[in-house]
Short mmCIF file of C-alpha atoms in Angstrom, two decimals:
data_model
loop_
_atom_site.label_atom_id
_atom_site.label_comp_id
_atom_site.label_asym_id
_atom_site.label_seq_id
_atom_site.Cartn_x
_atom_site.Cartn_y
_atom_site.Cartn_z
CA GLN V 1 0.43 367.31 204.68
CA VAL V 2 -2.07 365.27 206.31
CA GLN V 3 -2.65 366.92 210.32
CA LEU V 4 -4.72 365.57 213.13
CA VAL V 5 -4.83 368.17 215.81
CA GLU V 6 -6.40 367.01 219.21
CA SER V 7 -8.18 368.78 222.01
CA GLY V 8 -10.64 368.92 224.93
CA GLY V 9 -8.84 366.53 227.13
CA GLY V 10 -7.88 366.89 230.58
CA VAL V 11 -8.55 365.90 234.47
CA VAL V 12 -12.11 364.96 234.93
CA GLN V 13 -14.00 363.49 237.66
CA PRO V 14 -15.13 360.37 237.65
CA GLY V 15 -19.27 359.77 236.57
CA ARG V 16 -18.62 363.16 234.80
CA SER V 17 -18.12 363.65 230.52
CA LEU V 18 -15.73 365.51 228.16
CA ARG V 19 -15.85 366.21 224.53
CA LEU V 20 -12.65 365.26 222.58
CA THR V 21 -12.44 367.04 219.34
CA CYS V 22 -9.84 366.70 216.39
CA GLY V 23 -9.31 368.75 214.18
CA ALA V 24 -7.71 367.34 210.45
CA SER V 25 -6.85 368.94 207.72
CA GLY V 26 -4.36 367.82 204.59
CA PHE V 27 -6.69 365.39 203.10
CA THR V 28 -10.52 364.65 201.74
CA PHE V 29 -11.80 363.97 205.24
CA SER V 30 -15.06 363.04 204.18
CA SER V 31 -13.93 360.27 201.97
CA TYR V 32 -12.35 358.63 205.07
CA GLY V 33 -13.18 356.78 208.32
CA MET V 34 -11.88 357.84 211.59
CA HIS V 35 -10.63 356.20 214.82
CA TRP V 36 -9.65 357.09 218.26
CA VAL V 37 -7.44 354.96 219.98
CA ARG V 38 -6.02 355.29 223.34
CA GLN V 39 -2.89 354.52 225.64
CA ALA V 40 -3.38 354.37 229.37
CA PRO V 41 0.02 354.95 230.92
CA ASP V 42 3.12 353.18 230.48
CA LYS V 43 0.44 350.40 228.85
CA GLY V 44 0.09 349.65 225.20
CA LEU V 45 -2.49 350.78 222.66
CA GLU V 46 -6.02 349.98 222.52
CA TRP V 47 -9.09 350.79 219.81
CA VAL V 48 -11.88 352.61 220.79
CA ALA V 49 -14.39 353.58 218.22
CA VAL V 50 -14.50 354.17 214.59
CA ILE V 51 -17.09 355.92 212.33
CA SER V 52 -17.22 355.52 208.38
CA ASN V 53 -16.60 358.07 206.26
CA ASP V 54 -20.08 359.47 205.58
CA GLY V 55 -20.76 359.04 209.67
CA LYS V 56 -23.54 356.51 209.16
CA ASN V 57 -21.52 353.37 210.65
CA LYS V 58 -19.97 353.35 214.70
CA PHE V 59 -18.42 350.55 216.11
CA TYR V 60 -17.09 350.28 219.53
CA ILE V 61 -14.87 348.84 221.97
CA ASP V 62 -16.88 346.89 224.66
CA SER V 63 -16.17 348.82 227.58
CA VAL V 64 -16.91 352.28 226.04
CA LYS V 65 -20.35 351.19 224.11
CA GLY V 66 -23.23 353.07 225.62
CA ARG V 67 -20.94 355.84 227.45
CA PHE V 68 -18.61 357.27 224.23
CA THR V 69 -20.08 358.49 221.12
CA ILE V 70 -17.97 359.06 218.36
CA SER V 71 -19.28 361.47 215.29
CA LYS V 72 -17.86 363.72 212.78
CA ASP V 73 -18.83 366.85 211.09
CA ASN V 74 -17.63 366.70 207.07
CA SER V 75 -18.32 370.27 206.46
CA LYS V 76 -16.10 371.04 208.93
CA ASN V 77 -13.42 368.48 209.10
CA THR V 78 -13.76 367.25 212.78
CA LEU V 79 -14.06 364.21 214.61
CA TYR V 80 -15.43 364.08 218.12
CA LEU V 81 -15.90 361.72 220.72
CA GLU V 82 -18.17 362.53 223.75
CA MET V 83 -17.10 360.50 226.67
CA ASN V 84 -19.99 360.37 229.40
CA SER V 85 -19.51 358.76 232.68
CA LEU V 86 -16.20 358.17 232.51
CA ARG V 87 -14.57 355.75 235.17
CA THR V 88 -10.30 355.88 235.99
CA ASP V 89 -9.77 353.20 233.54
CA ASP V 90 -10.68 355.62 230.97
CA THR V 91 -7.61 357.17 231.80
CA ALA V 92 -5.18 357.46 228.87
CA MET V 93 -4.00 359.45 226.11
CA TYR V 94 -6.58 359.39 223.21
CA TYR V 95 -5.05 359.72 219.64
CA CYS V 96 -7.32 360.75 216.52
CA VAL V 97 -6.29 358.60 213.83
CA LYS V 98 -7.26 358.23 209.78
CA ASP V 99 -8.07 355.08 207.99
CA LEU V 100 -5.43 353.82 205.08
CA GLY V 101 -8.90 353.44 203.41
CA GLY V 102 -8.97 351.47 199.89
CA GLY V 103 -10.26 348.41 201.65
CA SER V 104 -7.47 348.27 203.20
CA SER V 105 -7.98 348.05 207.56
CA SER V 106 -5.23 350.23 209.01
CA LEU V 107 -4.62 353.46 210.49
CA ASP V 108 -2.13 355.78 208.56
CA TYR V 109 -2.00 359.13 210.32
CA TRP V 110 -1.88 359.65 213.69
CA GLY V 111 -2.65 362.85 216.08
CA GLN V 112 -0.10 363.84 219.10
CA GLY V 113 -2.75 362.58 221.47
CA ILE V 114 -4.31 364.36 224.16
CA LEU V 115 -4.46 363.16 227.76
CA VAL V 116 -7.54 362.57 229.39
CA THR V 117 -7.18 361.76 233.57
CA VAL V 118 -10.18 360.96 235.29
CA SER V 119 -9.37 361.21 239.03
CA SER V 120 -11.17 362.19 242.12
CA GLN I 1 -11.37 339.43 223.27
CA SER I 2 -7.70 339.60 223.83
CA ALA I 3 -4.85 341.11 222.82
CA LEU I 4 -2.28 339.65 220.24
CA THR I 5 0.43 337.84 221.87
CA GLN I 6 4.13 339.50 221.15
CA PRO I 7 7.47 338.99 223.04
CA ARG I 8 8.21 342.04 225.73
CA SER I 9 11.55 342.57 224.17
CA VAL I 10 13.84 341.85 221.28
CA SER I 11 17.46 342.95 220.90
CA GLY I 12 20.20 343.04 218.72
CA SER I 13 23.02 344.69 217.43
CA PRO I 14 23.58 347.47 214.85
CA GLY I 15 23.35 345.89 211.11
CA GLN I 16 21.90 342.29 212.18
CA SER I 17 18.25 341.67 211.79
CA VAL I 18 15.45 341.09 214.67
CA THR I 19 12.03 339.56 213.90
CA ILE I 20 9.25 340.08 216.26
CA SER I 21 6.11 337.76 216.00
CA CYS I 22 2.51 338.47 216.62
CA THR I 23 -0.01 335.72 217.88
CA GLY I 24 -3.47 336.40 217.79
CA THR I 25 -6.39 333.51 216.62
CA SER I 26 -8.71 332.07 213.88
CA SER I 27 -10.90 335.46 214.52
CA ASP I 28 -8.55 338.07 213.71
CA VAL I 29 -4.61 337.47 212.66
CA GLY I 30 -5.80 334.11 210.91
CA SER I 31 -8.75 335.50 209.40
CA TYR I 32 -7.60 338.86 207.87
CA ASN I 33 -4.94 339.79 205.27
CA SER I 34 -4.94 342.80 207.61
CA VAL I 35 -2.01 342.87 209.81
CA SER I 36 -0.07 346.27 210.48
CA TRP I 37 2.43 347.72 212.40
CA TYR I 38 3.33 350.49 214.50
CA GLN I 39 6.68 352.08 215.75
CA GLN I 40 6.51 354.26 219.00
CA HIS I 41 9.43 356.29 220.20
CA PRO I 42 8.64 357.71 223.81
CA GLY I 43 6.75 360.24 223.69
CA LYS I 44 5.47 360.17 220.46
CA ALA I 45 2.26 359.20 218.16
CA PRO I 46 2.73 355.98 216.75
CA LYS I 47 3.67 355.75 213.20
CA LEU I 48 2.65 353.11 210.66
CA MET I 49 5.59 351.03 209.07
CA ILE I 50 3.89 347.81 207.65
CA TYR I 51 0.01 347.11 206.57
CA ASP I 52 -2.28 344.33 205.22
CA VAL I 53 0.76 342.34 206.49
CA LYS I 54 3.65 343.02 204.05
CA LYS I 55 3.26 346.31 202.46
CA ARG I 56 5.16 349.48 203.40
CA PRO I 57 3.90 352.95 203.49
CA SER I 58 5.71 355.51 201.59
CA GLY I 59 8.80 356.82 203.13
CA VAL I 60 9.57 353.51 205.50
CA PRO I 61 12.76 351.75 204.69
CA ASP I 62 12.46 348.42 203.13
CA ARG I 63 14.91 347.30 206.07
CA PHE I 64 11.16 347.07 207.62
CA SER I 65 9.43 343.63 206.22
CA GLY I 66 6.14 341.60 206.99
CA SER I 67 4.66 338.48 206.40
CA LYS I 68 2.01 336.00 208.16
CA SER I 69 1.80 332.49 208.44
CA GLY I 70 -1.67 330.88 210.11
CA ASN I 71 -2.43 332.37 213.00
CA THR I 72 1.14 334.39 213.42
CA ALA I 73 2.23 337.69 211.91
CA SER I 74 5.91 338.61 211.49
CA LEU I 75 7.74 341.97 211.48
CA THR I 76 11.38 341.79 210.32
CA ILE I 77 13.91 344.72 211.23
CA SER I 78 17.26 343.83 208.54
CA GLY I 79 20.29 346.27 209.27
CA LEU I 80 19.41 347.36 212.79
CA GLN I 81 19.62 350.96 213.08
CA ALA I 82 20.31 352.77 216.13
CA GLU I 83 16.90 354.92 215.77
CA ASP I 84 15.21 351.72 215.06
CA GLU I 85 15.02 351.43 219.16
CA ALA I 86 11.30 352.02 219.83
CA ASP I 87 8.37 350.11 220.77
CA TYR I 88 6.50 348.60 217.89
CA TYR I 89 3.05 347.08 218.07
CA CYS I 90 1.01 344.66 215.65
CA CYS I 91 -2.61 344.88 215.24
CA SER I 92 -5.18 343.17 213.42
CA TYR I 93 -8.83 343.40 211.86
CA ALA I 94 -10.84 341.44 214.02
CA GLY I 95 -14.51 342.00 212.24
CA ALA I 96 -17.08 344.33 212.70
CA ASP I 97 -18.82 341.59 215.04
CA ASN I 98 -16.04 341.68 216.44
CA LEU I 99 -13.51 343.56 218.60
CA PHE I 100 -13.01 345.40 215.54
CA TYR I 101 -9.38 345.90 215.72
CA VAL I 102 -7.16 344.25 218.36
CA PHE I 103 -3.44 345.39 219.42
CA GLY I 104 -0.86 343.40 220.53
CA ALA I 105 0.62 344.68 223.95
CA GLY I 106 4.01 345.31 222.18
CA THR I 107 7.20 344.75 222.03
CA LYS I 108 10.70 347.02 223.34
CA VAL I 109 13.29 346.55 220.43
CA THR I 110 16.85 347.39 221.66
CA VAL I 111 19.61 348.40 219.80
CA LEU I 112 22.47 347.20 221.46
#
């Protein structure tokens, strides 16, 4: 079955960096686009970034452009989110999410999430 | 880009039906048949319930159905059950030149 396991979260000071990692299994990782979606404490879901199956195409929400970088290593079945110049409003649970694929723009499998807290 | 508009809460008794609306714009919901719905229980990750407006993933009960008219999508839960009590989020594709994906703020479904 599909499994997505995030790691790398924690408490970090404003302006610092953090790298999230998501290990994937149970599907052909190289065939699917992948996303990061976040949820601030007691708030709703917010899409953050997407990367195409081959890693060539990437899109970001405006608030993270120039600060966050999404990447994937198909040889390691791993998705990454490099987060620089972190701000307090980046505090959230970050979910690694698989794209449904097949031309459908939906998010079919979610990891359990990893908490990122940006605080001085 | 504003979030899609959902009611803050809806409620119903077991066995009843509830409908959650999700209003967007001609740039997202109105332009694409790419509306999806997610169920989230407290402390858990979201779960895909409906995709492409009205398709159900394998394993999702047929009590859950989706529809769309113009800029508004809807999720209907028929035969409400206690385990349906959760937060529900709609999401629409908004185009690669736009936000890409936009979510609603979420609707709390309470089973009375």
